[in-house]
Structures are given as C-alpha cells and as structure tokens.
Short mmCIF file of C-alpha atoms in Angstrom, two decimals:
data_model
loop_
_atom_site.label_atom_id
_atom_site.label_comp_id
_atom_site.label_asym_id
_atom_site.label_seq_id
_atom_site.Cartn_x
_atom_site.Cartn_y
_atom_site.Cartn_z
CA UNK A 90 14.94 -11.24 5.14
CA UNK A 91 11.42 -10.94 5.60
CA UNK A 92 8.61 -11.83 3.69
CA UNK A 93 5.31 -10.43 3.50
CA UNK A 94 2.17 -12.69 2.76
CA UNK A 95 -1.19 -11.46 1.76
CA UNK A 96 -3.80 -14.22 2.90
CA UNK A 97 -7.79 -14.57 2.52
CA UNK A 98 -9.61 -15.84 5.18
CA UNK A 99 -12.53 -16.94 6.66
CA UNK A 100 -13.25 -13.68 9.10
CA UNK A 101 -14.07 -16.08 12.35
CA UNK A 102 -12.77 -16.53 15.51
CA UNK A 103 -9.39 -19.15 15.21
CA UNK A 104 -9.09 -18.43 11.28
CA UNK A 105 -6.20 -16.26 12.00
CA UNK A 106 -4.74 -18.77 14.61
CA UNK A 107 -4.92 -21.86 12.30
CA UNK A 108 -3.24 -19.80 9.52
CA UNK A 109 -0.60 -19.04 12.04
CA UNK A 110 0.19 -22.55 13.28
CA UNK A 111 0.58 -23.74 9.56
CA UNK A 112 3.06 -20.87 8.70
CA UNK A 113 4.97 -21.81 11.76
CA UNK A 114 4.58 -25.39 10.92
CA UNK A 115 6.21 -24.74 7.25
CA UNK A 116 9.04 -23.21 8.95
CA UNK A 117 7.58 -19.30 9.02
CA UNK A 118 7.88 -17.06 12.48
CA UNK A 119 5.83 -14.55 12.34
CA UNK A 120 6.84 -10.93 13.05
CA UNK A 121 3.67 -9.12 12.41
CA UNK A 122 0.07 -8.74 11.01
CA UNK A 123 -2.11 -6.65 9.95
CA UNK A 124 -5.97 -6.48 9.15
CA UNK A 125 -6.35 -5.25 5.41
CA UNK A 126 -9.98 -5.63 4.98
CA UNK A 127 -13.05 -7.14 6.53
CA UNK A 128 -15.52 -8.47 3.64
CA UNK A 129 -18.88 -8.37 3.82
CA UNK A 130 -19.03 -11.88 2.44
CA UNK A 131 -17.42 -13.23 5.85
CA UNK A 132 -13.96 -12.69 4.84
CA UNK A 133 -10.71 -10.72 5.76
CA UNK A 134 -7.43 -10.07 4.13
CA UNK A 135 -4.79 -9.91 6.49
CA UNK A 136 -1.19 -8.98 6.16
CA UNK A 137 1.61 -11.22 7.57
CA UNK A 138 5.19 -10.32 7.97
CA UNK A 139 7.45 -13.33 8.20
CA UNK A 140 10.73 -14.62 8.51
CA UNK A 141 11.51 -17.83 6.87
CA UNK A 142 13.90 -21.00 8.28
CA UNK A 143 17.04 -21.43 7.10
CA UNK A 144 16.36 -24.35 4.30
CA UNK A 145 13.03 -23.30 4.05
CA UNK A 146 10.97 -21.78 0.61
CA UNK A 147 8.21 -19.41 0.87
CA UNK A 148 6.43 -21.57 -1.57
CA UNK A 149 5.99 -23.74 1.57
CA UNK A 150 4.41 -21.66 3.25
CA UNK A 151 1.86 -20.73 0.34
CA UNK A 152 1.28 -24.54 0.45
CA UNK A 153 0.56 -25.07 4.31
CA UNK A 154 -1.87 -22.20 4.15
CA UNK A 155 -3.59 -23.10 0.94
CA UNK A 156 -4.66 -26.19 2.25
CA UNK A 157 -6.50 -24.52 5.30
CA UNK A 158 -10.34 -24.57 4.28
CA UNK A 159 -11.59 -21.19 2.66
CA UNK A 160 -7.78 -19.92 3.02
CA UNK A 161 -6.03 -18.51 0.15
CA UNK A 162 -2.61 -17.16 0.00
CA UNK A 163 -3.21 -13.82 -2.37
CA UNK A 164 0.58 -12.87 -2.82
CA UNK A 165 3.63 -13.47 -1.20
CA UNK A 166 7.41 -11.87 -1.59
CA UNK A 167 10.40 -10.10 -0.27
CA UNK A 168 9.83 -7.66 2.02
CA UNK A 169 12.67 -5.03 2.61
CA UNK A 170 11.14 -2.23 4.11
CA UNK A 171 12.37 -3.17 7.42
CA UNK A 172 11.44 -5.17 10.33
CA UNK A 173 7.75 -3.97 10.51
CA UNK A 174 4.37 -3.50 9.18
CA UNK A 175 4.57 0.20 9.43
CA UNK A 176 0.90 1.23 10.24
CA UNK A 177 -1.03 4.46 9.48
CA UNK A 178 -0.77 6.01 13.07
CA UNK A 179 2.63 6.02 12.65
CA UNK A 180 3.12 7.83 9.01
CA UNK A 181 0.57 10.33 10.73
CA UNK A 182 2.79 10.99 13.68
CA UNK A 183 5.68 11.52 11.23
CA UNK A 184 3.19 13.84 9.64
CA UNK A 185 2.89 16.08 12.57
CA UNK A 186 6.38 16.65 12.88
CA UNK A 187 6.91 18.91 10.36
CA UNK A 188 3.93 19.88 9.15
CA UNK A 189 5.40 22.42 6.36
CA UNK A 190 6.68 18.97 4.66
CA UNK A 191 3.95 17.07 4.92
CA UNK A 192 2.93 16.51 1.95
CA UNK A 193 6.58 15.44 0.98
CA UNK A 194 6.78 13.39 4.28
CA UNK A 195 3.42 11.34 3.30
CA UNK A 196 5.51 10.51 -0.47
CA UNK A 197 8.47 9.19 1.52
CA UNK A 198 5.60 7.03 3.77
CA UNK A 199 3.41 5.94 1.74
CA UNK A 200 5.65 2.93 0.24
CA UNK A 201 6.29 1.55 3.68
CA UNK A 202 2.69 2.48 4.65
CA UNK A 203 0.71 0.45 2.09
CA UNK A 204 3.52 -2.36 1.18
CA UNK A 205 4.40 -0.68 -2.25
CA UNK A 206 7.35 -0.07 -4.28
CA UNK A 207 7.40 3.81 -4.97
CA UNK A 208 4.91 6.70 -4.67
CA UNK A 209 5.25 10.18 -6.54
CA UNK A 210 3.14 13.65 -5.97
CA UNK A 211 2.72 15.25 -9.47
CA UNK A 212 0.74 17.88 -11.12
CA UNK A 213 -0.47 18.67 -14.58
CA UNK A 214 2.70 19.52 -17.21
CA UNK A 215 -0.06 22.38 -18.41
CA UNK A 216 -3.06 24.12 -16.55
CA UNK A 217 -5.02 22.35 -19.38
CA UNK A 218 -4.07 19.11 -19.59
CA UNK A 219 -6.34 16.36 -19.63
CA UNK A 220 -5.75 12.65 -18.39
CA UNK A 221 -3.41 10.84 -19.76
CA UNK A 222 -1.42 13.84 -20.53
CA UNK A 223 2.14 14.30 -19.01
CA UNK A 224 2.76 15.34 -15.54
CA UNK A 225 5.24 17.01 -13.71
CA UNK A 226 6.69 15.69 -10.41
CA UNK A 227 6.74 18.14 -7.75
CA UNK A 228 8.24 14.97 -5.32
CA UNK A 229 8.91 11.26 -5.50
CA UNK A 230 10.82 8.22 -4.07
CA UNK A 231 13.73 6.90 -5.96
CA UNK A 232 12.35 3.86 -7.53
CA UNK A 233 9.53 6.18 -8.91
CA UNK A 234 9.40 5.88 -13.34
CA UNK A 235 9.91 8.51 -15.26
CA UNK A 236 7.53 9.54 -17.57
CA UNK A 237 4.47 9.66 -15.18
CA UNK A 238 0.91 10.65 -16.46
CA UNK A 239 -1.56 12.81 -15.17
CA UNK A 240 -4.70 10.51 -13.82
CA UNK A 241 -7.02 13.35 -13.81
CA UNK A 242 -8.34 11.84 -10.01
CA UNK A 243 -11.80 13.18 -8.48
CA UNK A 244 -11.51 10.62 -5.50
CA UNK A 245 -8.80 7.50 -4.65
CA UNK A 246 -8.74 4.84 -7.12
CA UNK A 247 -7.06 2.07 -9.06
CA UNK A 248 -5.21 3.18 -12.83
CA UNK A 249 -4.52 1.44 -15.18
CA UNK A 250 -1.26 -0.73 -14.59
CA UNK A 251 2.48 0.51 -15.61
CA UNK A 252 5.33 -0.99 -17.89
CA UNK A 253 6.67 -4.47 -15.99
CA UNK A 254 3.67 -5.53 -14.44
CA UNK A 255 3.35 -2.81 -11.97
CA UNK A 256 -0.25 -2.20 -10.32
CA UNK A 257 -0.97 1.73 -9.78
CA UNK A 258 -3.18 4.15 -7.31
CA UNK A 259 -3.67 7.35 -7.01
CA UNK A 260 -6.02 10.06 -4.64
CA UNK A 261 -6.17 13.79 -5.21
CA UNK A 262 -4.44 16.40 -3.51
CA UNK A 263 -7.05 19.19 -2.50
CA UNK A 264 -5.16 21.88 -4.30
CA UNK A 265 -4.34 25.12 -1.71
CA UNK A 266 -6.00 28.70 -3.29
CA UNK A 267 -5.21 29.12 -6.83
CA UNK A 268 -2.59 26.60 -6.66
CA UNK A 269 -2.69 23.78 -9.83
CA UNK A 270 -4.47 20.55 -8.65
CA UNK A 271 -2.20 17.56 -7.56
CA UNK A 272 -2.29 13.99 -6.79
CA UNK A 273 -0.42 11.23 -5.28
CA UNK A 274 0.10 8.20 -7.00
CA UNK A 275 1.64 4.95 -5.67
CA UNK A 276 2.86 1.55 -7.62
CA UNK A 277 3.73 -2.05 -6.89
CA UNK A 278 5.43 -4.49 -8.94
CA UNK A 279 3.66 -7.89 -9.70
CA UNK A 280 0.77 -7.07 -7.32
CA UNK A 281 -1.01 -7.70 -5.36
CA UNK A 282 -4.10 -5.56 -6.22
CA UNK A 283 -4.88 -2.53 -4.16
CA UNK A 284 -8.24 -3.54 -2.74
CA UNK A 285 -10.98 -0.68 -2.01
CA UNK A 286 -10.04 -0.65 1.85
CA UNK A 287 -6.42 0.58 1.26
CA UNK A 288 -7.59 3.24 -1.47
CA UNK A 289 -10.17 4.40 1.17
CA UNK A 290 -7.27 4.51 3.38
CA UNK A 291 -4.75 6.36 0.89
CA UNK A 292 -7.64 9.02 0.44
CA UNK A 293 -8.24 9.35 4.42
CA UNK A 294 -3.98 9.59 4.65
CA UNK A 295 -3.88 12.18 1.97
CA UNK A 296 -6.29 14.28 2.91
CA UNK A 297 -4.92 14.16 6.34
CA UNK A 298 -1.72 15.40 5.18
CA UNK A 299 -3.13 18.72 3.41
CA UNK A 300 -4.70 19.51 6.76
CA UNK A 301 -1.47 19.06 8.46
CA UNK A 302 0.35 20.85 6.10
CA UNK A 303 -2.28 23.95 6.18
CA UNK A 304 -2.07 24.06 10.21
#
C-alpha cells in the first residue's frame, strides 16, 4: 500500500535529490512528488507518494530523511486514495465537465486534492445562526462526521480540531442571490496541520467551483 510523506527541506537545488536518495536507500520507491509550499525562510514543504519494499517499515523512511541536514519529516501515513496525487488542475477539469454539479463534485474531490479524510458542504441550520451553531449538510463524503457546526467564515481558515484528533479547515462559498451562506469544510485525522498555502488553494478552488457552477 502507498504511503504519503510530508517533509520540510531547504528550498535549494539538490535538496529534493538528497531526500529521494535517502528514501530509496531506506527501501522506498517514489511514485509522485508535489511541492506544497515555498516559505520565506528558505524552506519548502513537499508531499511524497511512495511504496515501501517488503520487509521495510515507514519508520526507516522517517529516520533516513531526518538524518539529512535541514530536513524534517512532518508526517507519514498510509495513503489509500489511489496510485497518484490528485492535482488542482485535474480537479478543475472534473468541475468543468458538469457545471451544474460543480459544487457537490468539489466536495467529492477535495479529500483527494488535499490528502484529507472527508469533506462537506454545509449551510446554517437557521437563518439567524451564529458561529458554532448546528449546520445543515448539503453534500458530504462518506467519512464526514455527524453534527458539524457552522463556522461562520469570511475567508479560508483553520478551524478548531474535532473529536478524535481531526484537524480541520474551511472556506466560504459565495451565496447565490437570495440564497443562504454556505461553506466547504474538510478534515484530516491525525494531521498534518493545514498550511497557509493549502488554505489559499482551497479558497481558490472553492471560488472557481462557484464560478463554474454559474456558467
């Protein structure tokens, strides 16, 4: 089964090659790499999809990477979403294939695009709802929890962690004329935390989905 590794490394030529070599020597076979974030402090964050050779454990990958100068493994976990990373461009292509269903299709695609466990499109349960009051679920993936709260978001942002060590974030959906406000909320069990770059991507994809749905 594939594993997904999130690693912080110096944003200089040769760093990714050193990480790839260390992963290979520790018994990992890299299938795909995605740059998640470039930071102002001279570091980058990458997601690496890899397969482990028989008899090797993910701890060996973590140890091999962490011995490199300036490299730190943020997170590693099994990755059951398929054999590749699902990129933003692929998500947009899916959304444009059926504009009337773009908002619900976005919810279906978000867990793959952001390596999350679930996603939900929600709206307040009542017109005068305050933040943290019960929300009505419009559309959700199968693993979404019951009893989601309305986040009252003005922009893409991190949300308080849920039960079971779930990190969450969300982004507002621009309401149609006369319609109720809505939001897309996503969650990861056990982390890692959502980065600023991921929040920006989520806000961008949500805005695109709204535009496509009205085209």
